[in-house]
Amino acid sequence: MEPLVQFFYILLPFLRDWPEWLALTVIGIVAALLMFGFVAIFALFAIWLERKVSAHMQDRIGPMEVGGWHGWAQTIADTIKLLVKEDIVPENADRILFKLAPAIVFTAALAGFAVLPWTQDFIPADLNVGLLYILSVSSFAVIGILMGGWASNNKWSLYGAMRSASQMVSYEIPVALALLAVVMNAGTLSMRHLVMAQSGNILDWNVFNFFPLTAVAFIIYFVASLAEVNRTPFDLPEGESELVGGFHTEYSGMRFAFFFLGEYANMYVVSAIATTVFLGGWLPPFEFLSFIPGPIWFVGKAMTMVFIQMWLRWTLPRLRVDQLMYTCWKVLTPFSFAIILLIGLWKVI
Amino acid sequence: MVGFYTVLLFIFTGAFLVSFTVALSRFFAPTKQYPEKLIPYECGDLPQGDAWIQFNNRFYIVALIFLIFDVEVMFLFPWAVVFNDMGLLAFVEMFIFIVVLLVGYAYVWVKGDLDWIKPKPRLEHLAKGKGE
């Protein structure tokens, strides 16, 4: 039985008396709503954190007014503002595609949450192809962005969408190949089993496997995943200083908010994949720390990765398009192939 | 299969929440539209021509390479899962498979199709004045 269903049956015993399909539907929807709540709270927190981090890195103090303590309610105020903003669809736009685009971007991001293992017992869907599923779902975002950029009938949007398509598509290769390096050793694609294979202390985590080969794979994955989620230094699809707003130039109000929410959700998803595959998921680094529950470790590790993404954003300048393609096709891809072959060789000999 | 059903529910819930929130904002948001507001943004000027133009997508060939590599990755994933059981045989087979692909990759690299700015075709073999 699925870990999630078991978890809910223990939590709410009366669900056992319901017909199975109804119980499964209710459990699935509740899990999806839980994840949506997490995404919303995470985005509120992460946007606030990003503004604070950027401010302190530039020797400013950032938002301080709204809500009292260090402006904690700033993002909530911004969200309410976006909710009451006028929703404008440009006259010449392709209306159907224009309205569909943010939904696709956000739905793809939320669907990625379905296989994240928060702890051994709580994983919404323990698919046996979990890793493959999350890779394929996250590439749906490209379609949404391309649709949004094209449908806007705006030149900035078109440029942003085209850049984003070539970038996200190219960087999918190093992402997949870097994850493959771990799968070869673990022999499973289920997110839960990937973590369970790393139990022990910090040296059993996959980053330290075949040292330093998997560590290099981890770095390749991290760099490529930054490009996958359009974060600086790879934020060419929306580079404000050259493309106004990139693919979401024409979006306003809630539709814009969903693009933004999808971006932050994707930030968390790629960090969570890195945590699951390379950094031991919900497992504590040392045995004596195991009194701290798994989800705290999982979220903590993922948040550290998110913080590193923010750190990089305010440290590195944006790449040029040709440098972007150079990095992907001439640096990351050959290196990840080399790592796969070397790990194979290591295991065979 | 329960897992896939949950995934389906996730997708439906996500789509529903987006449409619900957008509909909710229609409740609060003002609607005061006039023709100028509905013009696509182009730095404040009137937009010059349509944005749905023929676009020089230089990465057509890269898109093709991506397609090949992505299919290859699809083959590599099941291979990686059973790698522990198969051992040397799996390694040698996939080594040949990857090498065949890398030959094509090297060809594309040398041809310069991975560069954003494509090199001009070399025309030295033509008599002077013809290729200019």
Short mmCIF file of C-alpha atoms in Angstrom, two decimals:
data_model
loop_
_atom_site.label_atom_id
_atom_site.label_comp_id
_atom_site.label_asym_id
_atom_site.label_seq_id
_atom_site.Cartn_x
_atom_site.Cartn_y
_atom_site.Cartn_z
CA MET A 1 0.00 0.00 0.00
CA GLU A 2 1.07 3.54 -0.64
CA PRO A 3 2.85 5.18 2.29
CA LEU A 4 0.58 8.21 2.02
CA VAL A 5 -2.62 6.16 2.20
CA GLN A 6 -1.28 4.25 5.16
CA PHE A 7 -0.33 7.52 6.82
CA PHE A 8 -3.85 8.86 6.45
CA TYR A 9 -5.46 5.60 7.55
CA ILE A 10 -3.51 5.75 10.78
CA LEU A 11 -4.25 9.43 11.22
CA LEU A 12 -7.98 9.17 10.42
CA PRO A 13 -9.17 5.61 11.08
CA PHE A 14 -12.73 6.26 9.87
CA LEU A 15 -11.42 6.50 6.28
CA ARG A 16 -11.15 2.69 6.30
CA ASP A 17 -14.94 2.42 6.30
CA TRP A 18 -15.30 4.53 3.18
CA PRO A 19 -15.29 2.98 -0.29
CA GLU A 20 -11.71 2.81 -1.48
CA TRP A 21 -12.00 5.13 -4.49
CA LEU A 22 -13.61 7.85 -2.37
CA ALA A 23 -10.98 7.55 0.33
CA LEU A 24 -8.18 7.66 -2.25
CA THR A 25 -9.68 10.71 -3.95
CA VAL A 26 -10.13 12.57 -0.69
CA ILE A 27 -6.61 11.69 0.44
CA GLY A 28 -5.14 12.78 -2.89
CA ILE A 29 -6.96 16.10 -2.91
CA VAL A 30 -6.06 16.79 0.71
CA ALA A 31 -2.43 16.04 -0.05
CA ALA A 32 -2.52 18.32 -3.09
CA LEU A 33 -4.07 21.12 -1.02
CA LEU A 34 -1.45 20.60 1.67
CA MET A 35 1.28 20.92 -0.94
CA PHE A 36 -0.40 24.02 -2.37
CA GLY A 37 -0.46 25.52 1.09
CA PHE A 38 3.19 24.72 1.49
CA VAL A 39 4.01 26.30 -1.88
CA ALA A 40 2.12 29.45 -0.97
CA ILE A 41 3.76 29.80 2.42
CA PHE A 42 7.16 28.91 1.01
CA ALA A 43 6.79 31.51 -1.75
CA LEU A 44 5.72 34.19 0.73
CA PHE A 45 8.68 33.39 2.93
CA ALA A 46 11.19 32.95 0.10
CA ILE A 47 10.31 36.22 -1.61
CA TRP A 48 10.68 38.05 1.68
CA LEU A 49 13.94 36.21 2.34
CA GLU A 50 15.25 37.00 -1.12
CA ARG A 51 14.62 40.70 -0.64
CA LYS A 52 16.27 40.61 2.75
CA VAL A 53 19.25 38.57 1.50
CA SER A 54 19.74 40.84 -1.48
CA ALA A 55 19.46 43.90 0.72
CA HIS A 56 22.00 42.72 3.24
CA MET A 57 24.39 41.60 0.53
CA GLN A 58 24.26 45.10 -0.88
CA ASP A 59 24.60 46.75 2.52
CA ARG A 60 20.96 47.85 2.61
CA ILE A 61 18.29 46.74 5.07
CA GLY A 62 15.42 45.90 2.72
CA PRO A 63 11.72 46.06 3.60
CA MET A 64 11.24 47.12 7.22
CA GLU A 65 7.80 48.69 7.51
CA VAL A 66 4.96 46.25 6.83
CA GLY A 67 4.05 43.96 9.71
CA GLY A 68 6.53 45.23 12.22
CA TRP A 69 9.43 42.83 12.69
CA HIS A 70 11.79 43.29 9.72
CA GLY A 71 8.89 43.77 7.34
CA TRP A 72 7.78 40.14 7.52
CA ALA A 73 4.32 40.92 6.08
CA GLN A 74 5.69 42.66 2.98
CA THR A 75 5.00 39.75 0.63
CA ILE A 76 1.51 39.23 2.04
CA ALA A 77 0.76 42.86 1.28
CA ASP A 78 2.19 42.40 -2.22
CA THR A 79 0.01 39.34 -2.79
CA ILE A 80 -3.12 41.19 -1.74
CA LYS A 81 -2.09 44.00 -4.06
CA LEU A 82 -1.74 41.54 -6.95
CA LEU A 83 -5.15 40.09 -6.14
CA VAL A 84 -6.88 43.44 -6.54
CA LYS A 85 -4.95 44.42 -9.66
CA GLU A 86 -6.69 44.63 -12.99
CA ASP A 87 -6.32 41.59 -15.21
CA ILE A 88 -5.31 42.80 -18.66
CA VAL A 89 -5.23 40.63 -21.76
CA PRO A 90 -3.70 42.53 -24.68
CA GLU A 91 -5.99 43.15 -27.59
CA ASN A 92 -4.04 41.20 -30.21
CA ALA A 93 -3.10 38.36 -27.92
CA ASP A 94 -4.10 34.76 -28.46
CA ARG A 95 -6.53 34.76 -25.58
CA ILE A 96 -6.80 31.03 -24.96
CA LEU A 97 -3.06 30.38 -24.92
CA PHE A 98 -2.50 33.55 -22.91
CA LYS A 99 -4.82 32.41 -20.15
CA LEU A 100 -3.66 28.81 -20.23
CA ALA A 101 0.05 29.57 -19.88
CA PRO A 102 0.30 30.48 -16.16
CA ALA A 103 -1.96 27.55 -15.30
CA ILE A 104 0.40 25.15 -17.07
CA VAL A 105 3.50 26.60 -15.45
CA PHE A 106 2.00 26.44 -11.99
CA THR A 107 0.34 23.05 -12.39
CA ALA A 108 3.61 21.54 -13.60
CA ALA A 109 5.37 22.94 -10.55
CA LEU A 110 2.71 21.61 -8.19
CA ALA A 111 2.69 18.21 -9.86
CA GLY A 112 6.40 17.98 -9.10
CA PHE A 113 5.55 18.09 -5.39
CA ALA A 114 3.62 14.84 -5.73
CA VAL A 115 6.73 12.68 -5.47
CA LEU A 116 8.82 14.60 -2.96
CA PRO A 117 9.59 12.37 0.03
CA TRP A 118 9.14 14.49 3.15
CA THR A 119 9.78 11.54 5.37
CA GLN A 120 9.62 7.78 5.15
CA ASP A 121 5.86 7.74 5.75
CA PHE A 122 4.77 10.92 4.07
CA ILE A 123 5.25 10.96 0.33
CA PRO A 124 2.14 11.85 -1.68
CA ALA A 125 2.80 9.37 -4.50
CA ASP A 126 5.61 6.86 -4.18
CA LEU A 127 5.99 6.15 -7.89
CA ASN A 128 8.56 3.56 -8.87
CA VAL A 129 9.63 5.97 -11.63
CA GLY A 130 9.58 9.00 -9.34
CA LEU A 131 12.79 10.62 -10.55
CA LEU A 132 11.88 10.18 -14.21
CA TYR A 133 8.41 11.54 -13.49
CA ILE A 134 9.69 14.67 -11.81
CA LEU A 135 12.10 15.33 -14.69
CA SER A 136 9.37 15.01 -17.28
CA VAL A 137 6.84 17.06 -15.34
CA SER A 138 9.28 19.88 -14.72
CA SER A 139 9.93 20.19 -18.45
CA PHE A 140 6.25 21.00 -18.94
CA ALA A 141 7.07 24.48 -17.70
CA VAL A 142 8.82 25.15 -21.02
CA ILE A 143 5.56 24.68 -22.87
CA GLY A 144 3.79 27.10 -20.54
CA ILE A 145 6.48 29.74 -20.90
CA LEU A 146 6.63 29.34 -24.67
CA MET A 147 2.84 29.61 -24.86
CA GLY A 148 2.77 32.70 -22.68
CA GLY A 149 5.53 34.40 -24.60
CA TRP A 150 4.05 33.62 -27.98
CA ALA A 151 0.45 34.43 -27.09
CA SER A 152 1.32 37.86 -25.69
CA ASN A 153 2.02 39.17 -29.18
CA ASN A 154 4.82 41.24 -27.74
CA LYS A 155 8.37 41.25 -29.03
CA TRP A 156 9.95 41.18 -25.59
CA SER A 157 7.83 38.20 -24.65
CA LEU A 158 8.70 36.39 -27.84
CA TYR A 159 12.42 36.90 -27.24
CA GLY A 160 12.12 35.78 -23.66
CA ALA A 161 10.14 32.69 -24.60
CA MET A 162 12.54 31.69 -27.35
CA ARG A 163 15.52 32.09 -25.07
CA SER A 164 13.79 30.15 -22.37
CA ALA A 165 12.91 27.31 -24.71
CA SER A 166 16.45 26.87 -25.97
CA GLN A 167 17.88 27.24 -22.47
CA MET A 168 15.58 24.95 -20.53
CA VAL A 169 15.63 22.32 -23.22
CA SER A 170 19.43 22.32 -23.43
CA TYR A 171 20.00 22.13 -19.72
CA GLU A 172 17.69 19.18 -19.32
CA ILE A 173 20.44 16.94 -20.67
CA PRO A 174 23.06 17.67 -17.97
CA VAL A 175 20.36 17.52 -15.28
CA ALA A 176 19.26 14.06 -16.36
CA LEU A 177 22.78 12.78 -16.85
CA ALA A 178 23.96 14.05 -13.46
CA LEU A 179 21.03 12.32 -11.73
CA LEU A 180 21.81 9.18 -13.70
CA ALA A 181 25.20 8.96 -12.00
CA VAL A 182 23.39 8.32 -8.72
CA VAL A 183 20.73 6.02 -10.15
CA MET A 184 23.45 3.73 -11.49
CA ASN A 185 24.57 3.01 -7.96
CA ALA A 186 21.22 3.05 -6.19
CA GLY A 187 19.47 0.92 -8.82
CA THR A 188 16.07 2.52 -8.28
CA LEU A 189 14.09 5.53 -9.46
CA SER A 190 11.72 5.72 -6.50
CA MET A 191 12.42 8.86 -4.51
CA ARG A 192 11.79 7.00 -1.25
CA HIS A 193 14.19 4.18 -2.01
CA LEU A 194 16.80 6.62 -3.23
CA VAL A 195 16.86 8.19 0.21
CA MET A 196 16.66 4.90 2.05
CA ALA A 197 19.75 3.70 0.21
CA GLN A 198 21.70 6.53 1.84
CA SER A 199 20.97 5.70 5.46
CA GLY A 200 23.86 5.90 7.86
CA ASN A 201 25.81 9.02 8.61
CA ILE A 202 26.84 11.92 6.43
CA LEU A 203 29.51 9.91 4.58
CA ASP A 204 26.85 7.53 3.25
CA TRP A 205 25.12 10.31 1.38
CA ASN A 206 25.37 10.05 -2.35
CA VAL A 207 27.50 13.17 -2.69
CA PHE A 208 30.39 11.31 -1.11
CA ASN A 209 29.94 8.18 -3.18
CA PHE A 210 32.81 7.38 -5.55
CA PHE A 211 34.52 10.49 -4.29
CA PRO A 212 34.87 12.88 -6.10
CA LEU A 213 32.80 11.68 -9.07
CA THR A 214 29.33 12.08 -7.57
CA ALA A 215 30.34 15.36 -5.99
CA VAL A 216 31.11 16.69 -9.47
CA ALA A 217 27.76 15.29 -10.65
CA PHE A 218 26.12 17.19 -7.80
CA ILE A 219 27.76 20.44 -8.90
CA ILE A 220 26.73 19.80 -12.51
CA TYR A 221 23.18 19.12 -11.38
CA PHE A 222 23.07 22.28 -9.29
CA VAL A 223 24.39 24.54 -12.06
CA ALA A 224 22.07 23.01 -14.65
CA SER A 225 19.06 23.18 -12.34
CA LEU A 226 19.66 26.89 -11.87
CA ALA A 227 19.22 27.22 -15.61
CA GLU A 228 16.18 24.95 -15.55
CA VAL A 229 14.35 27.28 -13.19
CA ASN A 230 15.60 30.49 -14.85
CA ARG A 231 17.55 31.75 -11.88
CA THR A 232 20.49 34.10 -12.13
CA PRO A 233 23.09 33.73 -13.64
CA PHE A 234 20.83 32.03 -16.17
CA ASP A 235 17.81 34.33 -15.99
CA LEU A 236 17.95 35.41 -19.64
CA PRO A 237 14.28 34.57 -20.31
CA GLU A 238 13.21 37.41 -18.05
CA GLY A 239 16.32 39.58 -17.88
CA GLU A 240 14.77 42.85 -16.72
CA SER A 241 17.54 45.08 -17.97
CA GLU A 242 17.33 43.87 -21.55
CA LEU A 243 13.89 42.31 -22.06
CA VAL A 244 11.69 44.39 -19.74
CA GLY A 245 10.10 41.34 -18.16
CA GLY A 246 10.79 38.63 -20.68
CA PHE A 247 7.99 36.17 -21.27
CA HIS A 248 5.69 37.69 -18.63
CA THR A 249 5.89 41.31 -19.83
CA GLU A 250 2.18 41.42 -20.68
CA TYR A 251 0.92 39.60 -17.62
CA SER A 252 -0.66 41.41 -14.70
CA GLY A 253 -2.55 40.65 -11.55
CA MET A 254 -3.11 37.06 -10.50
CA ARG A 255 -1.84 35.55 -13.75
CA PHE A 256 1.51 37.20 -13.17
CA ALA A 257 1.41 36.03 -9.58
CA PHE A 258 1.05 32.42 -10.73
CA PHE A 259 4.10 32.71 -12.98
CA PHE A 260 5.98 34.00 -9.98
CA LEU A 261 4.59 31.34 -7.68
CA GLY A 262 5.51 28.67 -10.21
CA GLU A 263 9.05 29.98 -10.37
CA TYR A 264 9.49 29.85 -6.62
CA ALA A 265 7.83 26.44 -6.41
CA ASN A 266 10.28 25.20 -9.04
CA MET A 267 13.15 26.61 -7.02
CA TYR A 268 12.02 24.47 -4.14
CA VAL A 269 11.45 21.40 -6.31
CA VAL A 270 14.97 21.43 -7.78
CA SER A 271 16.43 21.98 -4.32
CA ALA A 272 14.34 19.11 -2.99
CA ILE A 273 15.53 16.83 -5.80
CA ALA A 274 19.12 17.73 -4.97
CA THR A 275 18.38 17.00 -1.31
CA THR A 276 16.73 13.69 -2.06
CA VAL A 277 19.19 12.39 -4.57
CA PHE A 278 22.49 13.73 -3.28
CA LEU A 279 22.10 14.96 0.28
CA GLY A 280 20.29 12.16 2.04
CA GLY A 281 16.72 13.52 2.00
CA TRP A 282 15.09 13.34 5.40
CA LEU A 283 18.05 11.57 7.02
CA PRO A 284 20.08 13.34 9.71
CA PRO A 285 23.83 13.75 9.10
CA PHE A 286 24.74 11.91 12.29
CA GLU A 287 23.00 9.11 14.15
CA PHE A 288 22.67 10.99 17.45
CA LEU A 289 20.69 13.78 15.72
CA SER A 290 17.91 11.40 14.68
CA PHE A 291 15.58 12.69 17.41
CA ILE A 292 14.86 15.64 15.09
CA PRO A 293 12.00 14.56 12.77
CA GLY A 294 12.67 13.88 9.10
CA PRO A 295 10.61 16.66 7.52
CA ILE A 296 12.65 19.24 9.41
CA TRP A 297 15.85 17.84 7.94
CA PHE A 298 14.30 17.66 4.50
CA VAL A 299 12.99 21.21 4.50
CA GLY A 300 16.13 22.47 6.19
CA LYS A 301 18.43 20.98 3.58
CA ALA A 302 16.22 22.17 0.74
CA MET A 303 16.05 25.66 2.23
CA THR A 304 19.83 25.74 2.43
CA MET A 305 19.97 24.99 -1.26
CA VAL A 306 17.39 27.72 -1.90
CA PHE A 307 19.53 30.12 0.09
CA ILE A 308 22.56 29.20 -2.03
CA GLN A 309 20.51 29.96 -5.14
CA MET A 310 19.71 33.41 -3.74
CA TRP A 311 23.31 33.92 -2.77
CA LEU A 312 24.42 33.14 -6.32
CA ARG A 313 21.80 35.47 -7.71
CA TRP A 314 23.25 38.44 -5.90
CA THR A 315 26.84 37.44 -6.55
CA LEU A 316 27.09 36.51 -10.21
CA PRO A 317 26.26 38.64 -13.26
CA ARG A 318 23.99 37.32 -15.96
CA LEU A 319 25.57 35.26 -18.73
CA ARG A 320 25.32 36.10 -22.40
CA VAL A 321 23.31 33.77 -24.62
CA ASP A 322 26.38 32.35 -26.33
CA GLN A 323 28.10 31.80 -22.98
CA LEU A 324 24.97 30.07 -21.74
CA MET A 325 24.99 27.63 -24.63
CA TYR A 326 28.73 27.15 -24.33
CA THR A 327 28.39 26.22 -20.67
CA CYS A 328 25.71 23.68 -21.36
CA TRP A 329 26.87 21.94 -24.50
CA LYS A 330 30.62 22.23 -24.21
CA VAL A 331 31.23 22.02 -20.47
CA LEU A 332 28.40 20.37 -18.56
CA THR A 333 27.30 17.75 -21.09
CA PRO A 334 30.78 16.29 -21.83
CA PHE A 335 31.63 16.27 -18.14
CA SER A 336 28.45 14.46 -17.17
CA PHE A 337 29.05 11.85 -19.87
CA ALA A 338 32.57 11.38 -18.58
CA ILE A 339 31.26 10.92 -15.04
CA ILE A 340 28.77 8.27 -16.11
CA LEU A 341 31.45 6.34 -17.96
CA LEU A 342 33.91 6.67 -15.07
CA ILE A 343 31.37 5.48 -12.51
CA GLY A 344 30.48 2.57 -14.75
CA LEU A 345 34.15 1.70 -15.07
CA TRP A 346 34.64 2.00 -11.31
CA LYS A 347 31.75 -0.32 -10.60
CA VAL A 348 32.71 -2.89 -13.20
CA ILE A 349 36.32 -3.16 -12.12
CA MET B 1 -1.19 2.52 -9.70
CA VAL B 2 -2.54 4.45 -6.72
CA GLY B 3 0.44 6.75 -7.02
CA PHE B 4 -0.46 7.76 -10.54
CA TYR B 5 -4.01 8.49 -9.46
CA THR B 6 -2.66 10.81 -6.78
CA VAL B 7 -0.54 12.54 -9.43
CA LEU B 8 -3.63 13.02 -11.57
CA LEU B 9 -5.42 14.54 -8.60
CA PHE B 10 -2.47 16.87 -8.06
CA ILE B 11 -2.70 18.08 -11.64
CA PHE B 12 -6.46 18.63 -11.44
CA THR B 13 -6.19 20.40 -8.09
CA GLY B 14 -3.43 22.65 -9.42
CA ALA B 15 -5.42 23.60 -12.51
CA PHE B 16 -8.52 24.17 -10.40
CA LEU B 17 -6.71 26.38 -7.90
CA VAL B 18 -5.28 28.57 -10.64
CA SER B 19 -8.64 29.12 -12.30
CA PHE B 20 -10.33 29.60 -8.94
CA THR B 21 -7.86 32.26 -7.80
CA VAL B 22 -7.96 34.08 -11.13
CA ALA B 23 -11.76 34.06 -10.95
CA LEU B 24 -11.56 35.31 -7.37
CA SER B 25 -9.37 38.22 -8.40
CA ARG B 26 -11.97 39.20 -10.99
CA PHE B 27 -14.25 39.74 -8.01
CA PHE B 28 -11.94 42.27 -6.37
CA ALA B 29 -10.08 43.75 -9.29
CA PRO B 30 -11.31 46.85 -11.08
CA THR B 31 -12.02 46.64 -14.79
CA LYS B 32 -11.47 49.93 -16.48
CA GLN B 33 -10.17 49.21 -19.90
CA TYR B 34 -9.57 51.60 -22.73
CA PRO B 35 -7.90 50.96 -26.10
CA GLU B 36 -4.48 52.29 -25.12
CA LYS B 37 -4.27 49.94 -22.19
CA LEU B 38 -4.73 46.90 -24.38
CA ILE B 39 -1.83 47.69 -26.71
CA PRO B 40 1.19 45.41 -26.25
CA TYR B 41 4.01 47.09 -24.36
CA GLU B 42 6.84 48.37 -26.48
CA CYS B 43 8.67 50.95 -24.38
CA GLY B 44 5.75 53.35 -24.53
CA ASP B 45 5.70 53.71 -28.31
CA LEU B 46 3.05 52.27 -30.52
CA PRO B 47 4.15 48.73 -31.41
CA GLN B 48 5.84 48.50 -34.77
CA GLY B 49 4.23 45.69 -36.68
CA ASP B 50 3.15 42.34 -35.39
CA ALA B 51 5.19 40.25 -33.00
CA TRP B 52 4.19 37.05 -34.76
CA ILE B 53 6.99 37.21 -37.25
CA GLN B 54 9.38 34.71 -38.73
CA PHE B 55 11.90 34.35 -35.98
CA ASN B 56 15.50 33.42 -36.64
CA ASN B 57 15.66 30.47 -34.35
CA ARG B 58 19.35 29.70 -34.54
CA PHE B 59 19.01 26.75 -32.29
CA TYR B 60 17.07 24.60 -34.65
CA ILE B 61 19.95 22.18 -34.89
CA VAL B 62 20.47 22.24 -31.14
CA ALA B 63 16.80 21.35 -30.77
CA LEU B 64 17.43 18.34 -32.98
CA ILE B 65 20.48 17.36 -30.94
CA PHE B 66 18.43 17.76 -27.78
CA LEU B 67 15.83 15.41 -29.18
CA ILE B 68 18.45 12.75 -29.86
CA PHE B 69 20.07 13.16 -26.46
CA ASP B 70 16.77 13.14 -24.65
CA VAL B 71 15.79 9.89 -26.28
CA GLU B 72 19.17 8.56 -25.29
CA VAL B 73 18.62 9.62 -21.69
CA MET B 74 15.34 7.72 -21.79
CA PHE B 75 17.31 4.64 -22.75
CA LEU B 76 19.94 5.31 -20.11
CA PHE B 77 17.53 5.44 -17.19
CA PRO B 78 16.33 1.82 -17.34
CA TRP B 79 19.90 0.83 -18.05
CA ALA B 80 21.10 2.60 -14.91
CA VAL B 81 18.44 0.88 -12.80
CA VAL B 82 19.57 -2.61 -13.75
CA PHE B 83 23.26 -1.73 -13.94
CA ASN B 84 24.07 -3.43 -10.64
CA ASP B 85 22.65 -6.76 -11.79
CA MET B 86 24.05 -6.74 -15.31
CA GLY B 87 27.61 -5.62 -14.60
CA LEU B 88 30.18 -5.77 -17.36
CA LEU B 89 27.77 -6.70 -20.14
CA ALA B 90 25.60 -3.64 -19.50
CA PHE B 91 28.64 -1.42 -19.31
CA VAL B 92 30.11 -2.58 -22.62
CA GLU B 93 26.77 -2.36 -24.42
CA MET B 94 26.05 1.14 -23.21
CA PHE B 95 29.64 2.17 -23.86
CA ILE B 96 29.19 1.31 -27.54
CA PHE B 97 25.83 3.09 -27.59
CA ILE B 98 27.24 6.26 -26.03
CA VAL B 99 30.32 6.24 -28.27
CA VAL B 100 28.14 6.13 -31.38
CA LEU B 101 26.29 9.15 -30.06
CA LEU B 102 29.42 10.97 -29.09
CA VAL B 103 30.73 10.65 -32.64
CA GLY B 104 27.70 12.59 -33.83
CA TYR B 105 28.17 15.04 -30.98
CA ALA B 106 31.80 15.61 -31.97
CA TYR B 107 30.72 16.16 -35.56
CA VAL B 108 28.21 18.82 -34.51
CA TRP B 109 30.82 20.43 -32.28
CA VAL B 110 33.40 20.62 -35.09
CA LYS B 111 30.81 21.93 -37.54
CA GLY B 112 30.18 24.81 -35.13
CA ASP B 113 26.47 24.26 -34.71
CA LEU B 114 26.81 24.49 -30.94
CA ASP B 115 28.00 28.09 -31.19
CA TRP B 116 25.43 30.82 -30.88
CA ILE B 117 27.09 32.73 -33.72
CA LYS B 118 27.50 30.32 -36.57
CA PRO B 119 30.88 30.38 -38.30
CA LYS B 120 30.79 31.50 -41.89
CA PRO B 121 31.17 28.57 -44.28
CA ARG B 122 34.75 28.12 -45.39
CA LEU B 123 35.00 28.78 -49.07
CA GLU B 124 38.76 28.55 -49.64
CA HIS B 125 38.36 25.64 -51.98
CA LEU B 126 36.47 27.86 -54.39
CA ALA B 127 38.29 30.06 -56.82
CA LYS B 128 38.69 33.62 -55.61
CA GLY B 129 35.80 35.91 -56.25
CA LYS B 130 33.17 33.22 -56.35
CA GLY B 131 32.44 32.68 -52.69
CA GLU B 132 32.71 36.30 -51.60
#
